PDB file of C-alpha atoms in Angstrom:
ATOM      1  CA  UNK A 387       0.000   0.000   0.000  1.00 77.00           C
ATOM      2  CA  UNK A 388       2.575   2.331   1.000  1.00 84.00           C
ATOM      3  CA  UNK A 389       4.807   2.076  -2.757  1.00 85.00           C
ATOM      4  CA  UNK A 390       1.082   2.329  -4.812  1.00 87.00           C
ATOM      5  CA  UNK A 391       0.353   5.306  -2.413  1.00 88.00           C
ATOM      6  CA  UNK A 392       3.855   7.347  -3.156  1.00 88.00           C
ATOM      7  CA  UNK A 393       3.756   6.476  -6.442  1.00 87.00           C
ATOM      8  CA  UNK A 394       0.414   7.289  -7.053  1.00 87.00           C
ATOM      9  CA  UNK A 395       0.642  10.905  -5.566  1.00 90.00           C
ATOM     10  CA  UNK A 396       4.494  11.270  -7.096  1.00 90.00           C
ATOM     11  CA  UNK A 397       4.409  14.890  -9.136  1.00 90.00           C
ATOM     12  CA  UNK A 398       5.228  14.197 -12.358  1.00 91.00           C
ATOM     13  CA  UNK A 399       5.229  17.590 -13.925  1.00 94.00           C
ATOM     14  CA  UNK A 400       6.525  21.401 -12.945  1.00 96.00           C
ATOM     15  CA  UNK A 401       3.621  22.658 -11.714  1.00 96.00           C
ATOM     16  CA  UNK A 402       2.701  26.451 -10.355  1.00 96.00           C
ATOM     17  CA  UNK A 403       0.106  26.356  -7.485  1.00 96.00           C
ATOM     18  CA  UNK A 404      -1.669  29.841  -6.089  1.00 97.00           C
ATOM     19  CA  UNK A 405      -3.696  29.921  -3.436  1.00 97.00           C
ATOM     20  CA  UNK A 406      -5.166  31.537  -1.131  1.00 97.00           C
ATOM     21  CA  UNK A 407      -3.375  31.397   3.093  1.00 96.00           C
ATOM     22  CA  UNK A 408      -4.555  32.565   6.257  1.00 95.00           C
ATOM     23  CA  UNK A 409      -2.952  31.974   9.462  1.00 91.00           C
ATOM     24  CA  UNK A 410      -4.188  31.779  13.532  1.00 90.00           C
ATOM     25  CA  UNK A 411      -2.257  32.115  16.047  1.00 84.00           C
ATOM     26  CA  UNK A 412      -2.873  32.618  20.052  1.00 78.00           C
ATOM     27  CA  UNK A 413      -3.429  36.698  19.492  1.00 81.00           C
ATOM     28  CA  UNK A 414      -2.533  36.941  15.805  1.00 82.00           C
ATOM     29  CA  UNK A 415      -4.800  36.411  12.693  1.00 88.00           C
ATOM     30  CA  UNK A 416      -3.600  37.344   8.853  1.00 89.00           C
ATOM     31  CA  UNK A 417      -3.289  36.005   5.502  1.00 95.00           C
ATOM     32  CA  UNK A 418      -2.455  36.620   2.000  1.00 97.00           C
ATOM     33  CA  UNK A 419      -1.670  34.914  -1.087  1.00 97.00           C
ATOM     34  CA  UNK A 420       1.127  32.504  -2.459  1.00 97.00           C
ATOM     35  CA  UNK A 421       2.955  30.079  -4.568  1.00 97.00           C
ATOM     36  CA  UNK A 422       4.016  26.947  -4.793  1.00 96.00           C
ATOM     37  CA  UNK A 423       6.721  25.865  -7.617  1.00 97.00           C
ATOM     38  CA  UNK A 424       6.872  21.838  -7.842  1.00 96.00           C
ATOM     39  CA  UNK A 425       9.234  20.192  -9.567  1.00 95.00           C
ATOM     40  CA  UNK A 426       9.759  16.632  -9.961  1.00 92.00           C
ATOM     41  CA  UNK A 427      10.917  14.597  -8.887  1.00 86.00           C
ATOM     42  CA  UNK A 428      10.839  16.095  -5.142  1.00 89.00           C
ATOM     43  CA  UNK A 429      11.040  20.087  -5.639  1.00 95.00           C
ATOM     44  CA  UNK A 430       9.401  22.484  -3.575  1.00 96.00           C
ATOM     45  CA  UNK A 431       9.638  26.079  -2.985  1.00 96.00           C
ATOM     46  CA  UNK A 432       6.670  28.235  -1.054  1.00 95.00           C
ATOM     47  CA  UNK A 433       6.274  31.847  -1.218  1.00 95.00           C
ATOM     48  CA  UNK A 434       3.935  33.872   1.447  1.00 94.00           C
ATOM     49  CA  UNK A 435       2.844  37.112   0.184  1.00 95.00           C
ATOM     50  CA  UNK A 436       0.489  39.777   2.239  1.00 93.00           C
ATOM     51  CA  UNK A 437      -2.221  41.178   0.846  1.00 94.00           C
ATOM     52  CA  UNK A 438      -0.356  44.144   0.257  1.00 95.00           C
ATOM     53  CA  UNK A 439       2.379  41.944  -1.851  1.00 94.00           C
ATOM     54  CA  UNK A 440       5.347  42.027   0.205  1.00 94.00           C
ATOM     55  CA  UNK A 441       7.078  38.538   0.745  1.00 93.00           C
ATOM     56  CA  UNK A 442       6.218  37.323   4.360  1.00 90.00           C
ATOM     57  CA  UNK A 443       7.398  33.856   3.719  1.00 91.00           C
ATOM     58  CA  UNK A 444       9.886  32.205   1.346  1.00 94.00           C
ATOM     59  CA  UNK A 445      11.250  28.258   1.452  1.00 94.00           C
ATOM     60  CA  UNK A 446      12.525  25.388  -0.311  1.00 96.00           C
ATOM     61  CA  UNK A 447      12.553  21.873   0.122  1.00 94.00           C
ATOM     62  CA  UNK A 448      14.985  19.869  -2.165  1.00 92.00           C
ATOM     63  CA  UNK A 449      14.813  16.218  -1.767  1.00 83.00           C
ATOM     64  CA  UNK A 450      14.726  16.432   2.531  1.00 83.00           C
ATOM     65  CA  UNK A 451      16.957  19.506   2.401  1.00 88.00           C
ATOM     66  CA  UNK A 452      14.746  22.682   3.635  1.00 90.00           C
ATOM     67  CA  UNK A 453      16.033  25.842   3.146  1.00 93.00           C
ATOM     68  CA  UNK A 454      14.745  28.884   4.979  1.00 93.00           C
ATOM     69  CA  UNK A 455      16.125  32.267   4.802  1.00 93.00           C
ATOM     70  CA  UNK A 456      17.655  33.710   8.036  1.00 91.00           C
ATOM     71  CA  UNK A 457      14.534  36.137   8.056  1.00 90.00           C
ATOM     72  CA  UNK A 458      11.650  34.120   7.552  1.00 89.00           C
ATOM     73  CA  UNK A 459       9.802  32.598  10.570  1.00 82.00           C
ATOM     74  CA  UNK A 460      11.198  29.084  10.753  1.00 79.00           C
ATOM     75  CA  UNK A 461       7.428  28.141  12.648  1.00 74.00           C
ATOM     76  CA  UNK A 462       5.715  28.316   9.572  1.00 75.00           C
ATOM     77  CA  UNK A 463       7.594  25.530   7.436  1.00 82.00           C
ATOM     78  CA  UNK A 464       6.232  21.812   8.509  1.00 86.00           C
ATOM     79  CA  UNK A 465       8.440  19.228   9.074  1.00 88.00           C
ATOM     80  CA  UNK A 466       9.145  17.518   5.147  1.00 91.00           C
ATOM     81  CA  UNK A 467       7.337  15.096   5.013  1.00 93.00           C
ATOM     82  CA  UNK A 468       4.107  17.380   6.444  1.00 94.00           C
ATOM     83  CA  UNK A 469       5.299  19.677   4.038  1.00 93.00           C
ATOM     84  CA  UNK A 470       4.925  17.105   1.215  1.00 94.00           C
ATOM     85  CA  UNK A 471       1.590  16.099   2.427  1.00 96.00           C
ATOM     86  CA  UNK A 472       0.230  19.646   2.748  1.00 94.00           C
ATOM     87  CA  UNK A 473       0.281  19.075  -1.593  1.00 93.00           C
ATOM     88  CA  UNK A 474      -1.301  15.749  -1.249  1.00 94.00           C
ATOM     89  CA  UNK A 475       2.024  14.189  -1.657  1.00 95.00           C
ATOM     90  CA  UNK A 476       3.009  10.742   0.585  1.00 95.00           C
ATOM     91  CA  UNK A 477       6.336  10.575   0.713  1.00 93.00           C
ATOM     92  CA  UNK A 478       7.774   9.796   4.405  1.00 92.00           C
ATOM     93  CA  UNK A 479      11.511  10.761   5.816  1.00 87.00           C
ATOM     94  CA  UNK A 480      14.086   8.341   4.460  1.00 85.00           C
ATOM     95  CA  UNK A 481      15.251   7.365   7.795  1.00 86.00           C
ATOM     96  CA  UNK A 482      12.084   6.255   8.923  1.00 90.00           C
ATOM     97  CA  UNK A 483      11.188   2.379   8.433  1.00 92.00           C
ATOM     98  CA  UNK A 484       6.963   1.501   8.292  1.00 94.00           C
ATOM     99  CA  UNK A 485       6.183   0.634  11.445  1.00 93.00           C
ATOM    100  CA  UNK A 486       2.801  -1.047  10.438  1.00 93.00           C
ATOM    101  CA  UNK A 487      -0.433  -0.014   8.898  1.00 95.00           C
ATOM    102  CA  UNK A 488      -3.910  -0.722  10.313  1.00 95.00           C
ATOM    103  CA  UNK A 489      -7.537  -0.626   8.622  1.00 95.00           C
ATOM    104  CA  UNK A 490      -9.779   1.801   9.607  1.00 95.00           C
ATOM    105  CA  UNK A 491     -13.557   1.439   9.612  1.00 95.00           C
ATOM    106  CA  UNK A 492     -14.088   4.113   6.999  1.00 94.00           C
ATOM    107  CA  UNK A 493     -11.894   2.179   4.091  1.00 91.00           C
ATOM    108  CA  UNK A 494      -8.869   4.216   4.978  1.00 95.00           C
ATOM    109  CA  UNK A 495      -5.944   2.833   6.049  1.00 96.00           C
ATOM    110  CA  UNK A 496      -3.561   4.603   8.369  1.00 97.00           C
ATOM    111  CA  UNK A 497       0.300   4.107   7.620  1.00 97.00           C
ATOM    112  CA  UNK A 498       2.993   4.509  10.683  1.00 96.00           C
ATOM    113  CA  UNK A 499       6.328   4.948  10.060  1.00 95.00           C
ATOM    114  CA  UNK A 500       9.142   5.639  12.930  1.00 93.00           C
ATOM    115  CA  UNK A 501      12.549   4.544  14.311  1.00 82.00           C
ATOM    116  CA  UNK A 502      13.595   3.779  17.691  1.00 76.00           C
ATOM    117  CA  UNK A 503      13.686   6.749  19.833  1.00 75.00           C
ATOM    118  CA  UNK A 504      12.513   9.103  17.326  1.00 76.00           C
ATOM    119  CA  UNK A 505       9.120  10.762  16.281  1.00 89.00           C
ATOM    120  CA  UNK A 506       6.392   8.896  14.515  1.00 94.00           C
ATOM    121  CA  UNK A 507       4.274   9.969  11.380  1.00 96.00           C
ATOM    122  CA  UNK A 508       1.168   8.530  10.878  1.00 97.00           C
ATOM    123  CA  UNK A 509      -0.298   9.034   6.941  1.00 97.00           C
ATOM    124  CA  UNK A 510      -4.164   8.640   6.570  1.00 97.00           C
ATOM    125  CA  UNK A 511      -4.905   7.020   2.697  1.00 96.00           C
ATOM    126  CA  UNK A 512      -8.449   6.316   1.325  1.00 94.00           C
ATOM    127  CA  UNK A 513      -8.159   5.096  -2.170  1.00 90.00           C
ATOM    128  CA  UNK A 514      -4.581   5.602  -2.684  1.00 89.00           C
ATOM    129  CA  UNK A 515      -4.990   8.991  -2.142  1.00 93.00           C
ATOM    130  CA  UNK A 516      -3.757  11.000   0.942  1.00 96.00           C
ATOM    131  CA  UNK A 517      -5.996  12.685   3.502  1.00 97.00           C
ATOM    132  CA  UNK A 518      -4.357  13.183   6.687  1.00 98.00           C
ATOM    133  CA  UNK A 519      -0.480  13.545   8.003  1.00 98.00           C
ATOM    134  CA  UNK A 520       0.287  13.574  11.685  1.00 97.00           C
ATOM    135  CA  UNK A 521       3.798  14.125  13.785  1.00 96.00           C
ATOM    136  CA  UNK A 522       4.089  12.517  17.411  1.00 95.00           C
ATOM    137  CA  UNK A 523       7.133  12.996  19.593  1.00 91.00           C
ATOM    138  CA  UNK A 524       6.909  11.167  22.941  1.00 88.00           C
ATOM    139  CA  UNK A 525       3.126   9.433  22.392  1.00 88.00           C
ATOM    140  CA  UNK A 526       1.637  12.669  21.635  1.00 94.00           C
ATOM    141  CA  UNK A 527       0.338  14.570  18.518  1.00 96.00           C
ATOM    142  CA  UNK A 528       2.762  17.893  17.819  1.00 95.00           C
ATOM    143  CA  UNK A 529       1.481  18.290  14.426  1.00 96.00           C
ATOM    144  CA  UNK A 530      -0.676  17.571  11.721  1.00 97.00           C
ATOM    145  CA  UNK A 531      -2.076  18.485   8.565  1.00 97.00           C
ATOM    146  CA  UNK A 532      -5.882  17.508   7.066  1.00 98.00           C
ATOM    147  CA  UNK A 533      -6.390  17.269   3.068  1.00 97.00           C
ATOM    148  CA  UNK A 534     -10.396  18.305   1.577  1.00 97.00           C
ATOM    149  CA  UNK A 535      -9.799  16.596  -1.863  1.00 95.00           C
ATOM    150  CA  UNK A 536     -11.666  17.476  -4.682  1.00 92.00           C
ATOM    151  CA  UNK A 537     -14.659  14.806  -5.059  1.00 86.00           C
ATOM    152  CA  UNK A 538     -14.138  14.366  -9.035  1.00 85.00           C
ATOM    153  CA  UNK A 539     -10.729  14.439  -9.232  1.00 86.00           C
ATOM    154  CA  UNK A 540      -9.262  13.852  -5.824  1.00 86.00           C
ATOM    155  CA  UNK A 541      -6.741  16.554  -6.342  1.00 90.00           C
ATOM    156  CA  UNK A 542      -6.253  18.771  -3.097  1.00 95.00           C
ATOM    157  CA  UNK A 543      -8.562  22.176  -2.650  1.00 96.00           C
ATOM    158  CA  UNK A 544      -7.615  22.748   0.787  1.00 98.00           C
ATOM    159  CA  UNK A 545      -4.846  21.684   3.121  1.00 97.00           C
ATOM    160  CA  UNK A 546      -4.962  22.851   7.046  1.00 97.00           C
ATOM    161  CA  UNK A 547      -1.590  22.469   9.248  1.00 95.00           C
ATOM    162  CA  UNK A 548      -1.479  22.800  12.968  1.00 95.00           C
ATOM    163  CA  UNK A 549       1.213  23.121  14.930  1.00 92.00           C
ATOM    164  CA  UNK A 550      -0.033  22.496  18.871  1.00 91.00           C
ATOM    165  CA  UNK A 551       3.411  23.530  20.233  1.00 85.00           C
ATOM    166  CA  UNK A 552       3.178  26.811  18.546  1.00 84.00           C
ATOM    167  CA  UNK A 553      -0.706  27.268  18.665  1.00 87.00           C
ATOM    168  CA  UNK A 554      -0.203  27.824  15.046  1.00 89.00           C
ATOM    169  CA  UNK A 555      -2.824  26.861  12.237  1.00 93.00           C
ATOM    170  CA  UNK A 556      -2.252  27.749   8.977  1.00 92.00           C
ATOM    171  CA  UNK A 557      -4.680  27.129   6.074  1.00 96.00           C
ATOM    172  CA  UNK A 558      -4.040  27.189   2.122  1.00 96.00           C
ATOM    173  CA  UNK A 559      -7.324  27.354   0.496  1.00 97.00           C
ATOM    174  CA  UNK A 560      -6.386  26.636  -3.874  1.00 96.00           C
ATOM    175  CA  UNK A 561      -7.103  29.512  -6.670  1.00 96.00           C
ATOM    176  CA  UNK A 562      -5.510  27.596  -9.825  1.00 95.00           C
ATOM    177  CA  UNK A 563      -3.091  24.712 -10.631  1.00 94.00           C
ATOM    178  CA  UNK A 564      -1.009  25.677 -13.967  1.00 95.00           C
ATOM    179  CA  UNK A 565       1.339  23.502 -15.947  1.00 95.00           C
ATOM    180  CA  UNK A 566       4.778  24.856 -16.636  1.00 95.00           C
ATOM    181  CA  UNK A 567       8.090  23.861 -17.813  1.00 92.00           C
ATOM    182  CA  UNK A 568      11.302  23.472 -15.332  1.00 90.00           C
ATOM    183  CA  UNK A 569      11.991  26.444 -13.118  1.00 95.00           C
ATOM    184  CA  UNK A 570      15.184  27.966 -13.180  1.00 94.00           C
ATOM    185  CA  UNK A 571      17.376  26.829 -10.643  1.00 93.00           C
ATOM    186  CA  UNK A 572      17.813  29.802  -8.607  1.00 93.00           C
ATOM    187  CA  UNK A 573      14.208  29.323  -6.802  1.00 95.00           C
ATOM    188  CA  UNK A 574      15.862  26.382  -5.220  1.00 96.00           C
ATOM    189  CA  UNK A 575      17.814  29.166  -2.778  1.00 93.00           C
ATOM    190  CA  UNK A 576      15.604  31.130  -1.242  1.00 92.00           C
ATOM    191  CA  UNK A 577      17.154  34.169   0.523  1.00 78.00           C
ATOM    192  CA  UNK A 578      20.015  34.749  -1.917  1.00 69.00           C
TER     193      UNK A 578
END
């Protein structure tokens, strides 16, 4: 389940994604707009923009490599894998073996993977498709991010990542999903 599942939600061509963000935290609400460049096989770089246009946000993550500039607040980039699966993507950190997978009552199936003494993700699938990621450290749920998926097609229309340490929730509601050819690769170093 877990190979069909990753290579079933793969990207498999350079795609520009805007959308639409707002974020809540403890005593601060705001949002914007922004962009995500994917490139296969596992390129991603996220822009934040206010409403007013200026870049909030900016980060790339290049195979498991994220990059962040010095600037931008580190609290709003997921872990990679959550990252990945904020797209719809299932691809879990290299390091981590599957732990086991169990059936839930729905049809879904819920896939852990983990290693000892380290975190544990937990990916929610229905249909080969991915609809839930969640991060544990020490038994208990640190993060997670919830997928709406399009009916028709399946593909992802709005993604929701909390962060419970940080009291953060950020949502990224989708405007349009464009085709485009490679990006240059300059947008792989954010900051520079």
């Amino acid at each position: 389940m877990a190979a069909e599942t990753a290579a079933m939600t793969e990207p498999r061509d350079p795609r520009r994604v805007d959308f639409r963000w707002r974020v809540r935290e403890a005593d601060l609400r705001f949002q914007g707009k922004g962009v995500a460049r994917i490139q296969p096989p596992y390129r991603i770089r996220i822009d934040l923009f206010t409403p007013q246009g200026e870049t909030l946000f900016q980060a790339a993550l290049v195979e498991g490599n994220l990059r962040v500039p010095p600037w931008a607040p580190r609290e709003l980039a997921p872990p990679s894998a959550l990252l990945w699966a904020s797209l719809g993507v299932f691809r879990p950190d290299a390091d981590l073996e599957l732990l086991g997978s169990r059936h839930q009552e729905d049809g879904s199936i819920i896939l852990r993977y983990g290693s000892e003494g380290s975190h544990e993700l937990r990916f929610r699938v229905l249909e080969g498709r991915l609809t839930r990621a969640e991060l544990y450290r020490g038994g208990h749920l640190e993060e997670e991010v919830e997928l709406t998926l399009d009916g028709a097609s399946g593909a992802v229309v709005e993604t929701v990542y909390r962060n419970r340490a940080e009291f953060l929730e950020l949502t990224f509601t989708l405007e349009r999903v464009e085709r485009v050819d490679a990006f240059p690769s300059a947008i792989w170093n954010p900051g520079l």
